[in-house]
C-alpha positions as a Markdown table, in Angstrom:
| # | Residue | x | y | z |
|---|---|---|---|---|
| 1 | Met | -27.2 | 62.1 | 48.7 |
| 2 | Lys | -26.7 | 61.9 | 45.0 |
| 3 | Arg | -23.1 | 61.7 | 43.7 |
| 4 | Ser | -23.6 | 64.9 | 41.7 |
| 5 | Val | -24.7 | 66.9 | 44.8 |
| 6 | Leu | -21.8 | 65.5 | 46.9 |
| 7 | Ser | -19.4 | 66.3 | 44.1 |
| 8 | Ser | -20.6 | 69.8 | 43.8 |
| 9 | Ile | -20.3 | 70.3 | 47.6 |
| 10 | Leu | -16.7 | 68.9 | 47.7 |
| 11 | Arg | -15.6 | 70.9 | 44.7 |
| 12 | Gly | -17.3 | 74.0 | 46.0 |
| 13 | Val | -15.6 | 73.9 | 49.4 |
| 14 | Thr | -12.3 | 73.1 | 47.8 |
| 15 | Phe | -12.4 | 75.9 | 45.2 |
| 16 | Val | -13.5 | 78.5 | 47.8 |
| 17 | Leu | -10.7 | 77.6 | 50.3 |
| 18 | Leu | -8.0 | 77.4 | 47.6 |
| 19 | Ser | -9.2 | 80.7 | 46.0 |
| 20 | Leu | -9.1 | 82.4 | 49.3 |
| 21 | Ala | -5.7 | 81.0 | 50.1 |
| 22 | Ala | -4.4 | 82.3 | 46.8 |
| 23 | Leu | -6.1 | 85.7 | 47.2 |
| 24 | Phe | -4.7 | 86.2 | 50.7 |
| 25 | Thr | -1.3 | 85.1 | 49.6 |
| 26 | Leu | -1.3 | 87.6 | 46.8 |
| 27 | Leu | -2.7 | 90.4 | 49.0 |
| 28 | Gly | -0.3 | 89.5 | 51.7 |
| 29 | Gly | 2.7 | 89.7 | 49.4 |
| 30 | Ile | 1.6 | 93.0 | 47.9 |
| 31 | Gly | 0.6 | 94.5 | 51.3 |
| 32 | Thr | 3.9 | 93.6 | 52.9 |
| 33 | Thr | 5.9 | 95.7 | 50.4 |
| 34 | Cys | 5.6 | 98.8 | 52.6 |
| 35 | Val | 7.1 | 97.0 | 55.6 |
| 36 | Ala | 9.7 | 95.1 | 53.5 |
| 37 | Phe | 11.1 | 98.3 | 51.9 |
| 38 | Ala | 10.2 | 101.1 | 54.2 |
| 39 | Ala | 9.6 | 99.8 | 57.7 |
| 40 | Glu | 11.6 | 102.7 | 59.2 |
| 41 | Asn | 8.9 | 105.1 | 58.0 |
| 42 | Trp | 6.4 | 103.8 | 60.5 |
| 43 | Glu | 6.9 | 103.8 | 64.3 |
| 44 | Ser | 4.7 | 100.7 | 64.7 |
| 45 | Met | 6.9 | 98.8 | 62.2 |
| 46 | Ala | 10.3 | 100.0 | 63.4 |
| 47 | Ala | 11.0 | 96.8 | 65.2 |
| 48 | Leu | 11.0 | 95.0 | 61.8 |
| 49 | Val | 13.8 | 97.1 | 60.3 |
| 50 | Pro | 16.5 | 94.5 | 61.1 |
| 51 | Val | 14.6 | 91.8 | 59.2 |
| 52 | Lys | 13.7 | 93.9 | 56.1 |
| 53 | Pro | 15.8 | 91.7 | 53.8 |
| 54 | Val | 13.8 | 88.6 | 55.0 |
| 55 | Phe | 10.5 | 90.4 | 54.4 |
| 56 | Gln | 11.7 | 91.5 | 50.9 |
| 57 | Val | 12.3 | 87.9 | 50.0 |
| 58 | Leu | 8.9 | 86.9 | 51.5 |
| 59 | Val | 7.2 | 89.5 | 49.3 |
| 60 | Val | 8.7 | 88.1 | 46.1 |
| 61 | Ile | 8.1 | 84.5 | 47.0 |
| 62 | Ser | 4.5 | 85.2 | 48.2 |
| 63 | Ile | 3.5 | 87.0 | 45.0 |
| 64 | Ala | 5.2 | 84.4 | 42.8 |
| 65 | Ala | 3.5 | 81.6 | 44.8 |
| 66 | Ala | 0.1 | 83.3 | 44.5 |
| 67 | Val | 0.4 | 83.5 | 40.7 |
| 68 | Tyr | 1.6 | 79.9 | 40.5 |
| 69 | Gly | -1.3 | 78.9 | 42.8 |
| 70 | Ile | -3.9 | 80.6 | 40.7 |
| 71 | Leu | -2.7 | 78.9 | 37.6 |
| 72 | Ala | -2.5 | 75.5 | 39.4 |
| 73 | Ile | -6.1 | 76.0 | 40.7 |
| 74 | Val | -7.3 | 76.6 | 37.1 |
| 75 | Arg | -5.4 | 73.4 | 36.0 |
| 76 | Leu | -7.1 | 71.5 | 38.8 |
| 77 | Gly | -10.5 | 72.7 | 37.6 |
| 78 | Lys | -9.6 | 71.3 | 34.2 |
| 79 | Ser | -8.4 | 68.0 | 35.7 |
| 80 | Lys | -5.0 | 68.5 | 34.2 |
| 81 | Pro | -2.2 | 66.0 | 35.0 |
| 82 | Ala | -0.1 | 67.0 | 38.1 |
| 83 | Ala | -2.6 | 69.8 | 39.0 |
| 84 | Tyr | -3.0 | 68.4 | 42.5 |
| 85 | Arg | 0.8 | 68.4 | 43.0 |
| 86 | Asp | 1.0 | 72.0 | 41.8 |
| 87 | Val | -1.7 | 73.2 | 44.1 |
| 88 | Leu | -0.1 | 71.3 | 47.0 |
| 89 | Ile | 3.3 | 73.0 | 46.2 |
| 90 | Phe | 1.6 | 76.4 | 46.3 |
| 91 | Leu | -0.1 | 75.7 | 49.6 |
| 92 | Val | 3.1 | 74.5 | 51.2 |
| 93 | Val | 5.1 | 77.5 | 50.0 |
| 94 | Gly | 2.3 | 79.8 | 51.1 |
| 95 | Leu | 2.3 | 78.2 | 54.5 |
| 96 | Val | 6.0 | 78.5 | 55.0 |
| 97 | Thr | 6.2 | 82.2 | 53.9 |
| 98 | Ser | 3.2 | 83.2 | 56.1 |
| 99 | Thr | 4.6 | 81.2 | 59.1 |
| 100 | Ile | 8.0 | 83.0 | 58.8 |
| 101 | Gln | 6.2 | 86.3 | 58.6 |
| 102 | Tyr | 4.0 | 85.4 | 61.5 |
| 103 | Tyr | 7.0 | 84.4 | 63.6 |
| 104 | Phe | 8.9 | 87.7 | 63.1 |
| 105 | Ser | 5.8 | 89.8 | 63.5 |
| 106 | Leu | 4.9 | 88.1 | 66.8 |
| 107 | Thr | 8.4 | 88.1 | 68.3 |
| 108 | Leu | 9.5 | 91.6 | 67.2 |
| 109 | Arg | 6.2 | 93.5 | 67.2 |
| 110 | Gly | 3.9 | 91.4 | 69.4 |
| 111 | Lys | 1.2 | 91.6 | 66.7 |
| 112 | Thr | 0.5 | 89.3 | 63.7 |
| 113 | Ala | -2.5 | 90.8 | 62.0 |
| 114 | Pro | -3.5 | 90.7 | 59.2 |
| 115 | Asn | -1.0 | 88.0 | 58.2 |
| 116 | Asn | -2.6 | 85.7 | 60.9 |
| 117 | Val | -5.7 | 85.5 | 58.7 |
| 118 | Arg | -3.6 | 84.4 | 55.7 |
| 119 | Leu | -1.9 | 81.8 | 57.8 |
| 120 | Tyr | -5.2 | 80.4 | 59.2 |
| 121 | Val | -6.8 | 80.2 | 55.8 |
| 122 | Thr | -3.8 | 78.5 | 54.2 |
| 123 | Val | -3.6 | 75.9 | 57.0 |
| 124 | Leu | -7.3 | 75.2 | 56.7 |
| 125 | Ala | -7.1 | 74.9 | 52.9 |
| 126 | Leu | -4.1 | 72.6 | 53.1 |
| 127 | Ile | -5.8 | 70.3 | 55.6 |
| 128 | Val | -9.0 | 70.1 | 53.5 |
| 129 | Phe | -6.9 | 69.6 | 50.3 |
| 130 | Leu | -4.9 | 66.7 | 51.9 |
| 131 | Leu | -8.1 | 65.0 | 53.1 |
| 132 | Leu | -9.6 | 65.4 | 49.6 |
| 133 | Arg | -6.9 | 63.1 | 48.2 |
| 134 | Leu | -8.2 | 60.2 | 50.3 |
| 135 | Pro | -9.7 | 57.7 | 47.8 |
| 136 | Pro | -13.4 | 58.0 | 48.8 |
| 137 | Ala | -13.3 | 61.8 | 48.9 |
| 138 | Trp | -11.3 | 62.0 | 45.7 |
| 139 | Lys | -13.7 | 59.8 | 43.8 |
| 140 | Ala | -16.7 | 61.6 | 45.1 |
| 141 | Ser | -15.3 | 65.0 | 44.2 |
| 142 | Gly | -15.1 | 64.2 | 40.5 |
| 143 | Phe | -11.6 | 65.5 | 40.2 |
| 144 | Gly | -9.5 | 63.7 | 37.7 |
| 145 | Gln | -12.4 | 62.4 | 35.7 |
| 146 | Asn | -12.3 | 64.9 | 32.9 |
| 147 | Ser | -9.1 | 64.6 | 30.9 |
| 148 | Ser | -10.3 | 66.6 | 27.8 |
| 149 | Gly | -8.6 | 69.7 | 29.0 |
| 150 | Lys | -11.8 | 71.8 | 28.7 |
| 151 | Pro | -12.7 | 74.2 | 31.6 |
| 152 | Ser | -14.9 | 72.7 | 34.3 |
| 153 | Val | -17.4 | 75.6 | 34.3 |
| 154 | Ser | -19.5 | 75.1 | 37.5 |
| 155 | Gly | -21.5 | 76.8 | 40.2 |
| 156 | Pro | -18.8 | 76.3 | 42.9 |
| 157 | Thr | -16.1 | 77.9 | 40.7 |
| 158 | Gly | -18.4 | 80.9 | 40.1 |
| 159 | Met | -19.2 | 81.3 | 43.7 |
| 160 | Ala | -15.5 | 81.1 | 44.6 |
| 161 | Leu | -14.7 | 83.9 | 42.2 |
| 162 | Leu | -17.6 | 86.0 | 43.6 |
| 163 | Leu | -16.4 | 85.5 | 47.1 |
| 164 | Cys | -12.8 | 86.4 | 46.3 |
| 165 | Gly | -14.1 | 89.5 | 44.5 |
| 166 | Leu | -16.1 | 90.6 | 47.5 |
| 167 | Val | -13.1 | 90.0 | 49.8 |
| 168 | Thr | -10.9 | 92.1 | 47.5 |
| 169 | Leu | -13.3 | 95.0 | 47.3 |
| 170 | Thr | -13.8 | 95.1 | 51.0 |
| 171 | Thr | -10.1 | 94.9 | 51.9 |
| 172 | Pro | -9.9 | 98.6 | 52.9 |
| 173 | Leu | -12.6 | 97.8 | 55.5 |
| 174 | Trp | -11.4 | 94.6 | 57.1 |
| 175 | Ala | -7.7 | 95.6 | 56.9 |
| 176 | Ala | -8.2 | 99.1 | 58.3 |
| 177 | Pro | -7.7 | 98.2 | 62.0 |
| 178 | Thr | -4.1 | 97.1 | 61.3 |
| 179 | His | -3.3 | 99.7 | 58.6 |
| 180 | Leu | -4.1 | 103.0 | 60.3 |
| 181 | Leu | -1.4 | 105.6 | 60.4 |
| 182 | Asn | -2.1 | 109.0 | 61.9 |
| 183 | Gly | -5.8 | 108.3 | 61.4 |
| 184 | Glu | -5.4 | 107.5 | 57.7 |
| 185 | Asn | -6.0 | 104.1 | 56.2 |
| 186 | Thr | -2.8 | 103.2 | 54.3 |
| 187 | Val | -4.7 | 100.5 | 52.3 |
| 188 | Ser | -6.2 | 103.3 | 50.3 |
| 189 | Val | -2.9 | 103.5 | 48.4 |
| 190 | Leu | -3.9 | 100.3 | 46.7 |
| 191 | Leu | -7.6 | 101.2 | 46.3 |
| 192 | Pro | -7.6 | 101.5 | 42.5 |
| 193 | His | -5.9 | 98.1 | 42.1 |
| 194 | Leu | -8.2 | 96.5 | 44.7 |
| 195 | Leu | -11.3 | 97.9 | 43.0 |
| 196 | Ala | -10.1 | 96.8 | 39.5 |
| 197 | Gly | -9.2 | 93.3 | 40.8 |
| 198 | Gly | -12.4 | 92.9 | 42.8 |
| 199 | Ile | -14.7 | 94.0 | 40.0 |
| 200 | Ala | -12.8 | 91.7 | 37.6 |
| 201 | Leu | -13.3 | 88.7 | 39.9 |
| 202 | Ile | -17.0 | 89.4 | 40.5 |
| 203 | Leu | -17.6 | 89.8 | 36.7 |
| 204 | Ala | -15.7 | 86.5 | 36.1 |
| 205 | Gly | -17.8 | 84.8 | 38.8 |
| 206 | Cys | -21.1 | 86.1 | 37.2 |
| 207 | Trp | -19.9 | 85.0 | 33.8 |
| 208 | Thr | -19.1 | 81.6 | 35.1 |
| 209 | Leu | -22.5 | 81.1 | 36.7 |
| 210 | Phe | -24.3 | 82.5 | 33.6 |
| 211 | Ala | -22.3 | 80.2 | 31.3 |
| 212 | Arg | -23.1 | 77.2 | 33.4 |
| 213 | Arg | -26.8 | 77.9 | 33.3 |
| 214 | Lys | -26.7 | 78.5 | 29.6 |
| 215 | Asp | -24.8 | 75.3 | 28.9 |
| 216 | Ser | -27.3 | 73.4 | 31.1 |
| 217 | Arg | -30.2 | 74.8 | 29.1 |
| 218 | Leu | -28.6 | 74.0 | 25.8 |
| 219 | Ala | -28.0 | 70.4 | 27.0 |
| 220 | Glu | -31.6 | 70.1 | 28.1 |
| 221 | Arg | -32.8 | 71.3 | 24.7 |
| 222 | Gly | -30.5 | 68.9 | 22.9 |
| 223 | Ala | -31.8 | 66.0 | 25.0 |
| 224 | Arg | -35.4 | 66.9 | 24.2 |
| 225 | Leu | -34.7 | 67.1 | 20.5 |
| 226 | Leu | -33.0 | 63.7 | 20.5 |
| 227 | Ala | -35.9 | 62.2 | 22.5 |
| 228 | Ser | -38.5 | 63.6 | 20.1 |
| 229 | Lys | -36.9 | 61.9 | 17.1 |
């Protein structure tokens, strides 16, 4: 397998997992606000009323961690110094907050969905990210080789954005089983924001893929012109 192919695969898997972890952390933080500030309004969430202050703190930390993580992932794509450390901090904070929420939901309600999905994705992303730092994998991935600060526009990045966009757009569908109240899907409250965010991510993914193809074609033309001289 050529180094470029192996690098694309490693970067693709890494960016997809990190992007999903950041997305679920953000959605988890936003989606938990109803429980954190108004658990008493839902019979199924009444058991969490005593720990509302804890959930309120988790909401703030989760949203802040997600934003920090998104910026860190972008820095990683640009091979910025300390980008790996920043992404690792995001994953650890995301893991701690989702674990605490998982514990209280399991012990007080007996149910953990949909936070369990966030926890599993974060754990998987953290394991892969730690393994990526092993010298052979790190060298093969190509991370840290571009210090120019220019964006690493690539197919894997575009695919990660597209996947996150689709997950965001379909949130009312996959989150419905755990967000039904009197037959109504409470996720619909965030529908305008989910639609806007999902469409923005999909457009960004399409632009990234298109820009990559355009850059490749320009590079090929430049190489041909140089060869003809």
